């Protein structure tokens, strides 16, 4: 857990997939090479711990590990998730609870005995309730229902049309079919702003999102071994719920109604990954 930062590089992110692991491995390779160059460090490193979105499943993780090994970046390569990297920066090796809500949603916990558990994080087809993607999609769905007369008119309509580059609700069909998960998630702040302006439809979407996130956290806390019986250390992270996020105040209030206090702290996932690499290194 010691050490100091020597170099850092930021490049475009990548998601791990089993059928194209070389894409994520290449992105990691470019970032590591640039950071090493800035630090004046030669490759291979003693250890590399890569925290990557999509690396939670066994097959994609194994595939990207193999792809990274062929690049010769480090003597020892470990791949985990971006969530694990963020969690380690927040809590080190200790217990804690992290609710993450950005493009997707998940709660990650570690109890006093070191047992880790996740709740949520099932992806956009099976889960991601309350996430930016979920809010964006629900906002679009409400606009479609309003177009049919199945819901009241909403201020989201024109704002979402403009953001999507569409001139009619009909054009939203084509847009959402080609949109990435990140594209849809980027609509969430608009929905939240409309909710703040007392648009009933938008407020309903946001209220349900907060309820979904609260349910994720409740399930995580119910399954958490408390150890000394004290309250858990809970941290909110992600663009939606972190400090100044569009759902931050609502989520903090929702946690308060559960008797839970969220603690604010800066979280740096790359630093968490670097510290995990130090723990991983046999030297």
Short mmCIF file of C-alpha atoms in Angstrom, two decimals:
data_model
loop_
_atom_site.label_atom_id
_atom_site.label_comp_id
_atom_site.label_asym_id
_atom_site.label_seq_id
_atom_site.Cartn_x
_atom_site.Cartn_y
_atom_site.Cartn_z
CA UNK A 1 0.00 0.00 0.00
CA UNK A 2 3.03 2.28 0.02
CA UNK A 3 4.71 3.91 -2.94
CA UNK A 4 4.17 7.16 -4.77
CA UNK A 5 2.86 8.12 -8.17
CA UNK A 6 5.55 8.45 -10.83
CA UNK A 7 3.51 8.82 -14.00
CA UNK A 8 -0.05 8.84 -15.29
CA UNK A 9 -1.68 8.71 -18.70
CA UNK A 10 -5.32 9.12 -19.71
CA UNK A 11 -6.59 7.63 -22.95
CA UNK A 12 -9.94 6.55 -24.33
CA UNK A 13 -11.49 3.77 -22.27
CA UNK A 14 -12.33 0.26 -23.42
CA UNK A 15 -14.77 -2.45 -22.38
CA UNK A 16 -13.61 -6.06 -22.14
CA UNK A 17 -15.29 -8.57 -24.44
CA UNK A 18 -14.50 -12.25 -24.90
CA UNK A 19 -14.60 -12.04 -28.70
CA UNK A 20 -12.26 -9.03 -29.03
CA UNK A 21 -10.02 -8.98 -25.93
CA UNK A 22 -7.23 -7.38 -27.93
CA UNK A 23 -9.16 -4.10 -28.05
CA UNK A 24 -9.13 -3.67 -24.27
CA UNK A 25 -5.60 -5.04 -24.02
CA UNK A 26 -4.40 -2.57 -26.63
CA UNK A 27 -5.97 0.34 -24.76
CA UNK A 28 -4.28 -0.77 -21.54
CA UNK A 29 -0.99 -1.24 -23.35
CA UNK A 30 -1.04 2.27 -24.77
CA UNK A 31 -1.89 3.79 -21.40
CA UNK A 32 0.76 1.80 -19.52
CA UNK A 33 3.44 2.56 -22.13
CA UNK A 34 2.71 6.28 -22.04
CA UNK A 35 2.63 6.39 -18.23
CA UNK A 36 5.89 4.44 -18.02
CA UNK A 37 7.51 6.81 -20.52
CA UNK A 38 6.44 9.83 -18.48
CA UNK A 39 7.75 8.19 -15.32
CA UNK A 40 11.05 7.22 -16.90
CA UNK A 41 10.37 3.56 -16.15
CA UNK A 42 11.21 0.74 -18.54
CA UNK A 43 8.93 -2.17 -19.35
CA UNK A 44 8.14 -4.82 -18.30
CA UNK A 45 6.91 -3.74 -14.88
CA UNK A 46 6.98 -6.15 -11.95
CA UNK A 47 3.18 -6.20 -11.78
CA UNK A 48 0.17 -4.79 -13.61
CA UNK A 49 -3.32 -4.66 -12.12
CA UNK A 50 -5.85 -3.58 -14.76
CA UNK A 51 -9.31 -2.51 -13.63
CA UNK A 52 -11.59 -2.80 -16.64
CA UNK A 53 -15.31 -2.51 -17.30
CA UNK A 54 -16.71 -5.85 -18.40
CA UNK A 55 -13.99 -7.90 -16.69
CA UNK A 56 -16.26 -9.37 -14.04
CA UNK A 57 -17.14 -12.50 -16.01
CA UNK A 58 -14.61 -15.33 -16.17
CA UNK A 59 -14.34 -15.75 -19.95
CA UNK A 60 -13.71 -12.09 -20.88
CA UNK A 61 -11.30 -11.67 -17.98
CA UNK A 62 -9.26 -14.74 -18.96
CA UNK A 63 -9.18 -13.61 -22.59
CA UNK A 64 -7.90 -10.13 -21.81
CA UNK A 65 -5.29 -11.47 -19.36
CA UNK A 66 -3.90 -13.65 -22.13
CA UNK A 67 -3.93 -10.72 -24.55
CA UNK A 68 -2.13 -8.50 -22.03
CA UNK A 69 0.52 -11.12 -21.38
CA UNK A 70 1.44 -11.19 -25.05
CA UNK A 71 2.21 -7.46 -24.89
CA UNK A 72 4.98 -7.95 -22.33
CA UNK A 73 3.85 -5.07 -20.13
CA UNK A 74 4.58 -6.74 -16.79
CA UNK A 75 5.96 -9.92 -15.25
CA UNK A 76 2.67 -10.49 -13.45
CA UNK A 77 -0.71 -9.47 -14.87
CA UNK A 78 -3.95 -9.36 -12.90
CA UNK A 79 -7.26 -8.15 -14.33
CA UNK A 80 -10.19 -7.05 -12.22
CA UNK A 81 -13.05 -4.62 -12.67
CA UNK A 82 -13.07 -0.85 -12.58
CA UNK A 83 -15.40 -1.19 -9.59
CA UNK A 84 -12.79 -3.16 -7.62
CA UNK A 85 -10.16 -0.53 -8.40
CA UNK A 86 -12.42 2.27 -7.18
CA UNK A 87 -13.40 0.29 -4.09
CA UNK A 88 -9.78 -0.34 -3.15
CA UNK A 89 -8.94 3.34 -3.45
CA UNK A 90 -11.87 4.17 -1.18
CA UNK A 91 -11.37 1.50 1.48
CA UNK A 92 -7.98 -0.14 0.97
CA UNK A 93 -8.18 -3.63 2.39
CA UNK A 94 -10.85 -2.71 4.93
CA UNK A 95 -14.62 -3.12 5.03
CA UNK A 96 -17.02 -0.78 3.31
CA UNK A 97 -19.98 -0.30 1.00
CA UNK A 98 -19.86 1.53 -2.32
CA UNK A 99 -22.96 2.39 -4.31
CA UNK A 100 -21.98 3.22 -7.87
CA UNK A 101 -24.41 4.89 -10.25
CA UNK A 102 -23.17 6.30 -13.51
CA UNK A 103 -23.73 4.74 -16.91
CA UNK A 104 -24.62 1.53 -15.04
CA UNK A 105 -25.38 0.71 -11.41
CA UNK A 106 -23.96 -1.66 -8.79
CA UNK A 107 -23.29 -1.93 -5.06
CA UNK A 108 -20.01 -3.49 -3.92
CA UNK A 109 -19.43 -4.52 -0.30
CA UNK A 110 -16.68 -6.00 1.83
CA UNK A 111 -17.40 -7.11 5.39
CA UNK A 112 -15.14 -7.16 8.44
CA UNK A 113 -14.01 -10.70 7.56
CA UNK A 114 -12.93 -9.62 4.07
CA UNK A 115 -15.84 -11.29 2.27
CA UNK A 116 -16.83 -9.35 -0.86
CA UNK A 117 -20.27 -9.26 -2.45
CA UNK A 118 -21.96 -7.38 -5.25
CA UNK A 119 -25.59 -6.47 -5.74
CA UNK A 120 -26.71 -5.39 -9.20
CA UNK A 121 -24.28 -4.82 -12.03
CA UNK A 122 -26.17 -7.16 -14.37
CA UNK A 123 -25.86 -4.94 -17.43
CA UNK A 124 -28.42 -2.97 -19.38
CA UNK A 125 -30.48 -5.96 -20.53
CA UNK A 126 -30.93 -7.54 -17.09
CA UNK A 127 -30.24 -4.75 -14.65
CA UNK A 128 -28.59 -1.32 -14.31
CA UNK A 129 -31.72 -0.07 -12.55
CA UNK A 130 -31.51 3.56 -11.51
CA UNK A 131 -28.44 4.16 -13.66
CA UNK A 132 -27.86 6.91 -16.20
CA UNK A 133 -28.75 4.47 -18.98
CA UNK A 134 -31.95 3.46 -17.19
CA UNK A 135 -32.97 7.08 -16.58
CA UNK A 136 -32.23 8.10 -20.16
CA UNK A 137 -34.20 5.20 -21.58
CA UNK A 138 -37.14 5.78 -19.23
CA UNK A 139 -37.15 9.44 -20.24
CA UNK A 140 -37.38 8.46 -23.90
CA UNK A 141 -40.12 5.96 -23.12
CA UNK A 142 -42.12 8.62 -21.32
CA UNK A 143 -41.80 10.92 -24.34
CA UNK A 144 -43.10 8.11 -26.57
CA UNK A 145 -46.06 7.48 -24.26
CA UNK A 146 -46.85 11.20 -24.17
CA UNK A 147 -46.79 11.24 -27.98
CA UNK A 148 -49.51 8.57 -27.94
CA UNK A 149 -51.54 10.40 -25.32
CA UNK A 150 -50.81 7.71 -22.74
CA UNK A 151 -48.98 10.22 -20.53
CA UNK A 152 -49.22 13.99 -20.03
CA UNK A 153 -47.12 16.29 -22.25
CA UNK A 154 -43.58 16.71 -20.95
CA UNK A 155 -40.82 19.28 -21.22
CA UNK A 156 -38.46 16.36 -21.82
CA UNK A 157 -39.80 16.02 -25.36
CA UNK A 158 -38.12 19.00 -27.00
CA UNK A 159 -34.98 18.81 -24.92
CA UNK A 160 -34.40 15.13 -25.69
CA UNK A 161 -35.21 15.63 -29.38
CA UNK A 162 -32.63 18.41 -29.55
CA UNK A 163 -30.00 16.39 -27.68
CA UNK A 164 -30.53 13.39 -29.98
CA UNK A 165 -30.52 15.49 -33.15
CA UNK A 166 -34.07 14.40 -33.97
CA UNK A 167 -36.88 16.53 -35.36
CA UNK A 168 -39.70 14.20 -34.32
CA UNK A 169 -40.40 11.41 -31.86
CA UNK A 170 -40.49 9.01 -34.82
CA UNK A 171 -36.81 9.78 -35.40
CA UNK A 172 -36.01 8.79 -31.82
CA UNK A 173 -36.71 5.16 -32.76
CA UNK A 174 -33.79 5.10 -35.19
CA UNK A 175 -31.59 7.07 -32.79
CA UNK A 176 -32.06 4.74 -29.84
CA UNK A 177 -31.46 1.65 -31.99
CA UNK A 178 -28.02 2.88 -33.02
CA UNK A 179 -27.14 4.63 -29.74
CA UNK A 180 -24.54 3.21 -27.40
CA UNK A 181 -25.17 2.68 -23.71
CA UNK A 182 -23.15 5.82 -23.01
CA UNK A 183 -25.22 7.82 -25.52
CA UNK A 184 -28.45 6.93 -23.73
CA UNK A 185 -26.90 7.52 -20.29
CA UNK A 186 -25.88 11.01 -21.39
CA UNK A 187 -29.60 11.91 -21.48
CA UNK A 188 -29.99 11.39 -17.73
CA UNK A 189 -28.95 14.93 -16.70
CA UNK A 190 -31.66 16.34 -18.97
CA UNK A 191 -34.29 14.17 -17.30
CA UNK A 192 -33.01 15.26 -13.88
CA UNK A 193 -33.08 18.94 -14.87
CA UNK A 194 -36.67 18.59 -16.07
CA UNK A 195 -37.53 16.92 -12.77
CA UNK A 196 -35.96 19.84 -10.89
CA UNK A 197 -38.19 22.14 -12.96
CA UNK A 198 -41.22 20.22 -11.65
CA UNK A 199 -42.00 18.24 -14.78
CA UNK A 200 -44.20 15.47 -13.38
CA UNK A 201 -43.11 12.85 -15.89
CA UNK A 202 -39.42 13.50 -15.36
CA UNK A 203 -39.88 13.62 -11.60
CA UNK A 204 -41.54 10.22 -11.75
CA UNK A 205 -38.59 8.76 -13.63
CA UNK A 206 -36.07 10.23 -11.20
CA UNK A 207 -38.05 9.15 -8.13
CA UNK A 208 -38.20 5.59 -9.44
CA UNK A 209 -34.46 5.68 -10.17
CA UNK A 210 -33.70 6.71 -6.60
CA UNK A 211 -36.01 3.95 -5.38
CA UNK A 212 -34.18 1.36 -7.48
CA UNK A 213 -30.79 2.48 -6.14
CA UNK A 214 -32.14 2.45 -2.60
CA UNK A 215 -33.35 -1.13 -3.13
CA UNK A 216 -29.89 -2.17 -4.38
CA UNK A 217 -28.28 -0.70 -1.29
CA UNK A 218 -30.86 -2.19 1.07
CA UNK A 219 -30.25 -5.66 -0.36
CA UNK A 220 -26.50 -5.18 0.01
CA UNK A 221 -26.79 -4.03 3.61
CA UNK A 222 -29.16 -6.86 4.50
CA UNK A 223 -26.53 -9.36 3.39
CA UNK A 224 -23.57 -7.62 5.06
CA UNK A 225 -21.87 -9.18 8.05
CA UNK A 226 -21.36 -6.17 10.31
CA UNK A 227 -18.64 -7.56 12.57
CA UNK A 228 -18.63 -5.15 15.54
CA UNK A 229 -22.26 -4.26 14.93
CA UNK A 230 -21.48 -0.68 13.95
CA UNK A 231 -22.94 1.08 10.95
CA UNK A 232 -21.22 0.46 7.61
CA UNK A 233 -18.98 2.99 5.90
CA UNK A 234 -21.01 3.88 2.78
CA UNK A 235 -19.61 5.84 -0.16
CA UNK A 236 -21.48 7.06 -3.24
CA UNK A 237 -19.53 7.13 -6.49
CA UNK A 238 -20.35 7.71 -10.15
CA UNK A 239 -21.53 10.64 -12.21
CA UNK A 240 -25.14 10.42 -11.02
CA UNK A 241 -24.74 10.25 -7.26
CA UNK A 242 -21.30 11.59 -6.34
CA UNK A 243 -21.00 15.14 -5.02
CA UNK A 244 -22.70 17.58 -7.42
CA UNK A 245 -24.17 14.71 -9.44
CA UNK A 246 -27.77 15.19 -10.67
CA UNK A 247 -29.11 12.64 -8.16
CA UNK A 248 -26.68 13.37 -5.31
CA UNK A 249 -29.05 15.31 -3.05
CA UNK A 250 -31.98 12.97 -3.66
CA UNK A 251 -29.84 9.91 -2.97
CA UNK A 252 -28.39 11.37 0.20
CA UNK A 253 -31.92 12.09 1.43
CA UNK A 254 -33.04 8.58 0.52
CA UNK A 255 -30.16 7.08 2.48
CA UNK A 256 -31.02 9.31 5.42
CA UNK A 257 -34.51 7.83 5.46
CA UNK A 258 -32.82 4.42 5.83
CA UNK A 259 -30.67 5.64 8.71
CA UNK A 260 -27.56 5.50 6.52
CA UNK A 261 -25.05 8.32 6.13
CA UNK A 262 -23.02 8.51 2.93
CA UNK A 263 -19.44 9.67 3.41
CA UNK A 264 -17.86 11.90 0.79
CA UNK A 265 -14.28 11.23 -0.21
CA UNK A 266 -12.25 11.63 -3.40
CA UNK A 267 -11.96 8.37 -5.31
CA UNK A 268 -9.22 7.69 -7.85
CA UNK A 269 -9.66 4.25 -9.50
CA UNK A 270 -6.24 4.31 -11.25
CA UNK A 271 -4.59 4.83 -7.86
CA UNK A 272 -6.63 1.95 -6.47
CA UNK A 273 -5.38 -0.26 -9.31
CA UNK A 274 -1.78 0.84 -8.71
CA UNK A 275 -2.07 -0.02 -5.02
CA UNK A 276 -3.52 -3.41 -5.90
CA UNK A 277 -0.52 -3.94 -8.19
CA UNK A 278 1.78 -3.26 -5.23
CA UNK A 279 -0.10 -5.85 -3.19
CA UNK A 280 0.03 -8.27 -6.14
CA UNK A 281 3.74 -7.87 -6.79
CA UNK A 282 5.82 -10.65 -5.18
CA UNK A 283 8.56 -8.10 -4.57
#
